[in-house]
Coordinates of C-alpha atoms and ligand atoms in Angstrom, one line a residue:
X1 CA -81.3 -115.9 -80.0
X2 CA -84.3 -116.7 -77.8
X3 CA -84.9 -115.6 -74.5
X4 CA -85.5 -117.5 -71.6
X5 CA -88.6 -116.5 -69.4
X6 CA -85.7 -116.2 -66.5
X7 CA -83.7 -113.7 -69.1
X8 CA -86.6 -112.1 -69.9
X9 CA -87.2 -111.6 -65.9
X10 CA -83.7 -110.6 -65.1
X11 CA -84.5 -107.8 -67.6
X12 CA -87.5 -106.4 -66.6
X13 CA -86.1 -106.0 -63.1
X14 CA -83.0 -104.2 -64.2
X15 CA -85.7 -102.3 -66.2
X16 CA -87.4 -101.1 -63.3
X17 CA -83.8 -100.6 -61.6
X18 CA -85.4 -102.6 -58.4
X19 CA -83.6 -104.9 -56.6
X20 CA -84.5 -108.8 -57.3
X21 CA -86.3 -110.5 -54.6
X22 CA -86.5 -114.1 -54.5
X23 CA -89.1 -115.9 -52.8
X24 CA -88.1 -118.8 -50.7
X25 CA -90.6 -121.6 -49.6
X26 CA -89.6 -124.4 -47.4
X27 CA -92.2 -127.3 -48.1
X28 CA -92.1 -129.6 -45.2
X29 CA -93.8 -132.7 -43.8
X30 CA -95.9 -130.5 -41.2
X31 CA -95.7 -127.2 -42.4
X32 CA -94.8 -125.0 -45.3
X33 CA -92.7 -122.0 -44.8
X34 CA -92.1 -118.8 -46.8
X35 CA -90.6 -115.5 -46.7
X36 CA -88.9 -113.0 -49.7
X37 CA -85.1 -112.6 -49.7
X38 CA -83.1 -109.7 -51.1
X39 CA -80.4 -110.4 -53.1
X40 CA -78.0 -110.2 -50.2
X41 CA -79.9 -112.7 -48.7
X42 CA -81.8 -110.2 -46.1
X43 CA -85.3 -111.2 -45.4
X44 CA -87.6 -108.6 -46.8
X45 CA -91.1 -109.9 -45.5
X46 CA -92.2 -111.6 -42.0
X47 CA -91.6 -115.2 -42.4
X48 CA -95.1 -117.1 -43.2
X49 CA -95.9 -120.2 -41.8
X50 CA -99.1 -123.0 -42.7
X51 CA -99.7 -126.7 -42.1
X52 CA -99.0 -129.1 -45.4
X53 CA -102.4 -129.9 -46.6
X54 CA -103.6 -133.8 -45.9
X55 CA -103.4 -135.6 -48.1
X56 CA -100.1 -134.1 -49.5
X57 CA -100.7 -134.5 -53.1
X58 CA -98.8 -132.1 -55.3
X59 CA -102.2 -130.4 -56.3
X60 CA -102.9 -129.4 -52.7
X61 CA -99.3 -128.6 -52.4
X62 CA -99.1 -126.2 -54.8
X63 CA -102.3 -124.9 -54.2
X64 CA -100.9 -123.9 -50.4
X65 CA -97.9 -122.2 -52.0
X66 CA -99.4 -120.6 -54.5
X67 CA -101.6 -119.2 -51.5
X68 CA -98.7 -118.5 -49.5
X69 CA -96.8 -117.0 -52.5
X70 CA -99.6 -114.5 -53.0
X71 CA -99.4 -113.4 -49.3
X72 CA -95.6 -112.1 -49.7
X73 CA -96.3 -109.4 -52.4
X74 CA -94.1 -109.6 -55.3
X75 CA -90.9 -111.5 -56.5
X76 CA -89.4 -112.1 -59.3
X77 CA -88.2 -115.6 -58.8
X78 CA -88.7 -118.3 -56.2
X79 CA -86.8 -121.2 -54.6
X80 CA -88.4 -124.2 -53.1
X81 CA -86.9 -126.6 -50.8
X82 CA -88.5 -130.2 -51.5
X83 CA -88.7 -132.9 -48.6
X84 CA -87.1 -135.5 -51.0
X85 CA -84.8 -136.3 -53.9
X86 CA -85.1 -133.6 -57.1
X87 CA -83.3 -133.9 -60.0
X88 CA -83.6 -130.9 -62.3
X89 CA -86.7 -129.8 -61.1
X90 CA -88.9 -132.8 -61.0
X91 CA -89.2 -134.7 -57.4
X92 CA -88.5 -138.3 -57.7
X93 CA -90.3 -138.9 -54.2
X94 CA -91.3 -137.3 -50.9
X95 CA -91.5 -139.9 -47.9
X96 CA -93.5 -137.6 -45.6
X97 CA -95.8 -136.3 -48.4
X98 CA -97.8 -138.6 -50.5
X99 CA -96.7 -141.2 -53.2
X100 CA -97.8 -139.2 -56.0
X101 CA -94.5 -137.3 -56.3
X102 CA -92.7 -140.0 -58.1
X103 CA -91.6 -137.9 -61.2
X104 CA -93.3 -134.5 -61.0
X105 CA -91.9 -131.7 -62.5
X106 CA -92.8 -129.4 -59.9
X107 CA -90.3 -126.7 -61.2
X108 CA -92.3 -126.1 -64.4
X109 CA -95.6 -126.7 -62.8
X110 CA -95.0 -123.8 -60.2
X111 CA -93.4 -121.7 -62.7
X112 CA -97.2 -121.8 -64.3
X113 CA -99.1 -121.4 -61.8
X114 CA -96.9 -118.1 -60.1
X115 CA -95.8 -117.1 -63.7
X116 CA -92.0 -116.7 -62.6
X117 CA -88.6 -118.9 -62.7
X118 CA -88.8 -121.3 -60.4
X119 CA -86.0 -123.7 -58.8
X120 CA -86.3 -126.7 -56.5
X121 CA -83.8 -128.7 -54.9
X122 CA -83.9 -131.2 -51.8
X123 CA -84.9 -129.3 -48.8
X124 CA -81.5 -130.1 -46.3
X125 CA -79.3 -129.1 -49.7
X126 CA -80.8 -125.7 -49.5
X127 CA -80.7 -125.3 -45.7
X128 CA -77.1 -126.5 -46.1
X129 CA -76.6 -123.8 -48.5
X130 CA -77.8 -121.4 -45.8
X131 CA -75.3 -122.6 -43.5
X132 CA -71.8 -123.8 -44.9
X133 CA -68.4 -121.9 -45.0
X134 CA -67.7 -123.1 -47.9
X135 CA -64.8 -124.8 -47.3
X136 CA -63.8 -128.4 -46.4
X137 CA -65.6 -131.4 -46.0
X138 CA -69.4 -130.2 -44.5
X139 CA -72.1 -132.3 -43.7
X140 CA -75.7 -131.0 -42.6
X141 CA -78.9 -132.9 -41.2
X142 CA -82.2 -131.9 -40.6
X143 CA -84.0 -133.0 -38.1
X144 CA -87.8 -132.4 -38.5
X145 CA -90.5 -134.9 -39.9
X146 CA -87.9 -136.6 -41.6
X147 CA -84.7 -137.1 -41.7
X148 CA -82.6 -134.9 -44.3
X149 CA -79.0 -135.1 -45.1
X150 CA -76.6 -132.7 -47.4
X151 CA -72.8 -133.2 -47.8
X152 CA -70.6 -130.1 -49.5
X153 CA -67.1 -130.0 -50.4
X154 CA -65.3 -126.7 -50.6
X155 CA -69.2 -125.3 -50.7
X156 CA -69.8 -128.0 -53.3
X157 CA -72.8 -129.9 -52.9
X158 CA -72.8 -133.8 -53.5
X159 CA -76.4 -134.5 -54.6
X160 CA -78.6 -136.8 -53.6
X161 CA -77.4 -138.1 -50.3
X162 CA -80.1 -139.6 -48.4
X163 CA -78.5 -140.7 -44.8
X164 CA -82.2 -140.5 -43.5
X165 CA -82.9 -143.9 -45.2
X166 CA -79.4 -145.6 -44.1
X167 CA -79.5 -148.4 -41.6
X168 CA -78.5 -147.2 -38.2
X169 CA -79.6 -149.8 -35.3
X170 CA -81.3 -152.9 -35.6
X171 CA -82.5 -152.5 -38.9
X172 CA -84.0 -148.8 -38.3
X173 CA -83.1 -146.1 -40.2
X174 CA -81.7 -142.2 -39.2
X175 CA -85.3 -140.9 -40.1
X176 CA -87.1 -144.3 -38.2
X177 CA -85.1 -143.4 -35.1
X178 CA -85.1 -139.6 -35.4
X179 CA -87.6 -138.0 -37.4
X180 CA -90.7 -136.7 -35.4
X181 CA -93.1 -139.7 -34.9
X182 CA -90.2 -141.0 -33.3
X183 CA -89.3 -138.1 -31.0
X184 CA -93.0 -138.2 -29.9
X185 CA -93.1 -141.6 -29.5
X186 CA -90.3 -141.8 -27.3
X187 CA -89.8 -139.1 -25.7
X188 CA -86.6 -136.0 -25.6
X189 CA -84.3 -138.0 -23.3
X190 CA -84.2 -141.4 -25.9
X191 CA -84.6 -138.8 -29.2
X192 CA -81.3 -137.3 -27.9
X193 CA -79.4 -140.3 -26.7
X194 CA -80.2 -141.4 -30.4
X195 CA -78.7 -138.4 -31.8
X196 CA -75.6 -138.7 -29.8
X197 CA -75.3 -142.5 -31.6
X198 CA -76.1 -141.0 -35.2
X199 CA -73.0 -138.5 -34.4
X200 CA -70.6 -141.3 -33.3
X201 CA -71.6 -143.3 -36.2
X202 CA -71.7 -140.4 -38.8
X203 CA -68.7 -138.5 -38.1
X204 CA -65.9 -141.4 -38.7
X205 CA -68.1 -142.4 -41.7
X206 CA -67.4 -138.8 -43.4
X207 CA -64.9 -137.1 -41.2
X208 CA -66.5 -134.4 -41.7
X209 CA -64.7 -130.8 -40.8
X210 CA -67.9 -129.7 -39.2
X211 CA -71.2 -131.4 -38.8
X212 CA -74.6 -128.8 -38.9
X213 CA -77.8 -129.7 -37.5
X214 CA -81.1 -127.6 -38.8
X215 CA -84.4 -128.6 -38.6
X216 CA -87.5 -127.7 -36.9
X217 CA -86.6 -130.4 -34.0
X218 CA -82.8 -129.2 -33.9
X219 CA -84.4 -127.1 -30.7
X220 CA -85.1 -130.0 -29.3
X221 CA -81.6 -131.0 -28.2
X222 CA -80.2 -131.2 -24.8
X223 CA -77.0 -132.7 -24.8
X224 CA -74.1 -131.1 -25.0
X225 CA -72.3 -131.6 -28.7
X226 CA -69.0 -132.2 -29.8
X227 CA -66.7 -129.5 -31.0
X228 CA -67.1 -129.7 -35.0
X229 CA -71.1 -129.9 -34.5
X230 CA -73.0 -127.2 -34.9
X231 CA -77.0 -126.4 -34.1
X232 CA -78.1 -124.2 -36.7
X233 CA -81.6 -122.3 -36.9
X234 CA -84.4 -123.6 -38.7
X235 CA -84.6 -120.2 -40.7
X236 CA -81.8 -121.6 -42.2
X237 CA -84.0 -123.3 -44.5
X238 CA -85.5 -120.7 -46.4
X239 CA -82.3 -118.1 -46.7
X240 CA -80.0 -121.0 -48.4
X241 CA -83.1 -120.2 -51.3
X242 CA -80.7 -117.8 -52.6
X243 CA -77.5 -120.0 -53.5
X244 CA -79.8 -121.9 -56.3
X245 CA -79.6 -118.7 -58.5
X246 CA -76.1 -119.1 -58.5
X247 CA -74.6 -119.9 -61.5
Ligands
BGC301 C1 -86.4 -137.4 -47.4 C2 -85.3 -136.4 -47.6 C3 -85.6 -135.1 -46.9 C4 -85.9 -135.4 -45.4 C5 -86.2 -134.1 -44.7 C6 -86.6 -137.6 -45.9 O1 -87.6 -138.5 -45.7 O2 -86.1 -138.6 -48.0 O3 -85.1 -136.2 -49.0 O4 -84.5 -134.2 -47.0 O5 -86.9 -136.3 -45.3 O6 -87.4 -133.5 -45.2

């Protein structure tokens, strides 16, 4: 039987009898992030931070992570959250990165270029991952350059739920109302009256046990949330890396 370079991994680790460490990069809109997980999920490195290249192509992407990748030391596998849809490891598209992700297989094309397994799903799935009980109906957004969405039931995700491009007022999407150009644009007072709308509107929509809220603007809010809505930490993002080696 053949063995698959992530076998072939898995072995050499237990070989060395050294824990696995997974490295988890958060590509986002603004910034990439990245920081080495144990297998517990404890973060073994100082979480790294740079700006997403201009323009975002997935050259100058991968070029940054691979950068970034090199500064954490070693791994043995990586995780990368993905600013828009992924199916099995090729992005389909990535509204707040450049046009040329329309079916890239960026799995295998990082797995190259860092010469270990690599997975990829949508960047809100995996901070969701980071986040969830596990049980019941859970929805998480993300509120950063875009607008991200991830719905789990019983710690199952649903894939591909893009509530960011939904209709929410006049025409204007979640992510035209919420994401960052409009927080800038209009300021924290409006951005959070917003978000108080997107809550009344999403939560009868799902009826959702409990509603998260990540994202690098998540800080941003001021108003006072209800009960089953929860503000989670942006760090989030990178620790919910872990839950796509689970299989
Ligand atoms: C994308 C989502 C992504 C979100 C946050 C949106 O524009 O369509 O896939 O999760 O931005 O990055």
């Amino acid at each position: 039987m053949e063995t698959t370079a992530e076998e072939a991994v898995e072995a050499s680790v237990t070989r060395r009898s050294q824990p696995l460490r997974t490295l988890a990069i958060d590509i986002g809109g603004t910034g990439i992030k990245a920081v080495t997980l144990s297998t517990t999920g404890k973060p073994l490195t100082k979480r790294a931070r740079v700006k997403t290249p201009r323009p975002a192509t997935p050259a100058a992407v991968m070029n940054t992570v691979a950068e970034l990748a090199k500064a954490q030391g070693s791994f043995d596998r990586v995780s990368v959250g993905f600013p828009g849809v992924v199916r099995r490891g090729i992005t389909l598209n990535a509204p707040n990165l450049n046009g040329k992700w329309g079916g890239f297989h960026l799995a295998d094309a990082l797995t190259k270029k860092l010469g270990v397994p690599v997975r990829v799903a949508n960047d809100a799935d995996v901070q969701g991952f980071g986040v969830i009980a596990g049980h019941g109906v859970e929805l998480v957004i993300t509120l950063g350059t875009g607008f991200g969405s991830g719905l789990f039931v019983d710690g199952k995700l649903v894939p591909n739920l893009e509530i960011g491009h939904h209709p929410l007022q006049k025409g204007k999407t979640y992510e035209d109302l919420l994401g960052d150009a409009a927080l800038k644009r209009v300021g924290k007072k409006k951005w959070n009256k917003r978000l108080v709308r997107a809550i009344q509107t999403l939560d009868p929509t799902f009826n959702y046990d409990r509603l998260y809220v990540g994202g690098g603007n998540a800080e941003r809010i001021t108003v006072k949330l209800p009960p089953n809505v929860k503000i989670v930490s942006n760090v989030a993002g990178l620790l919910g890396g872990l839950a796509l080696w689970r299989d």
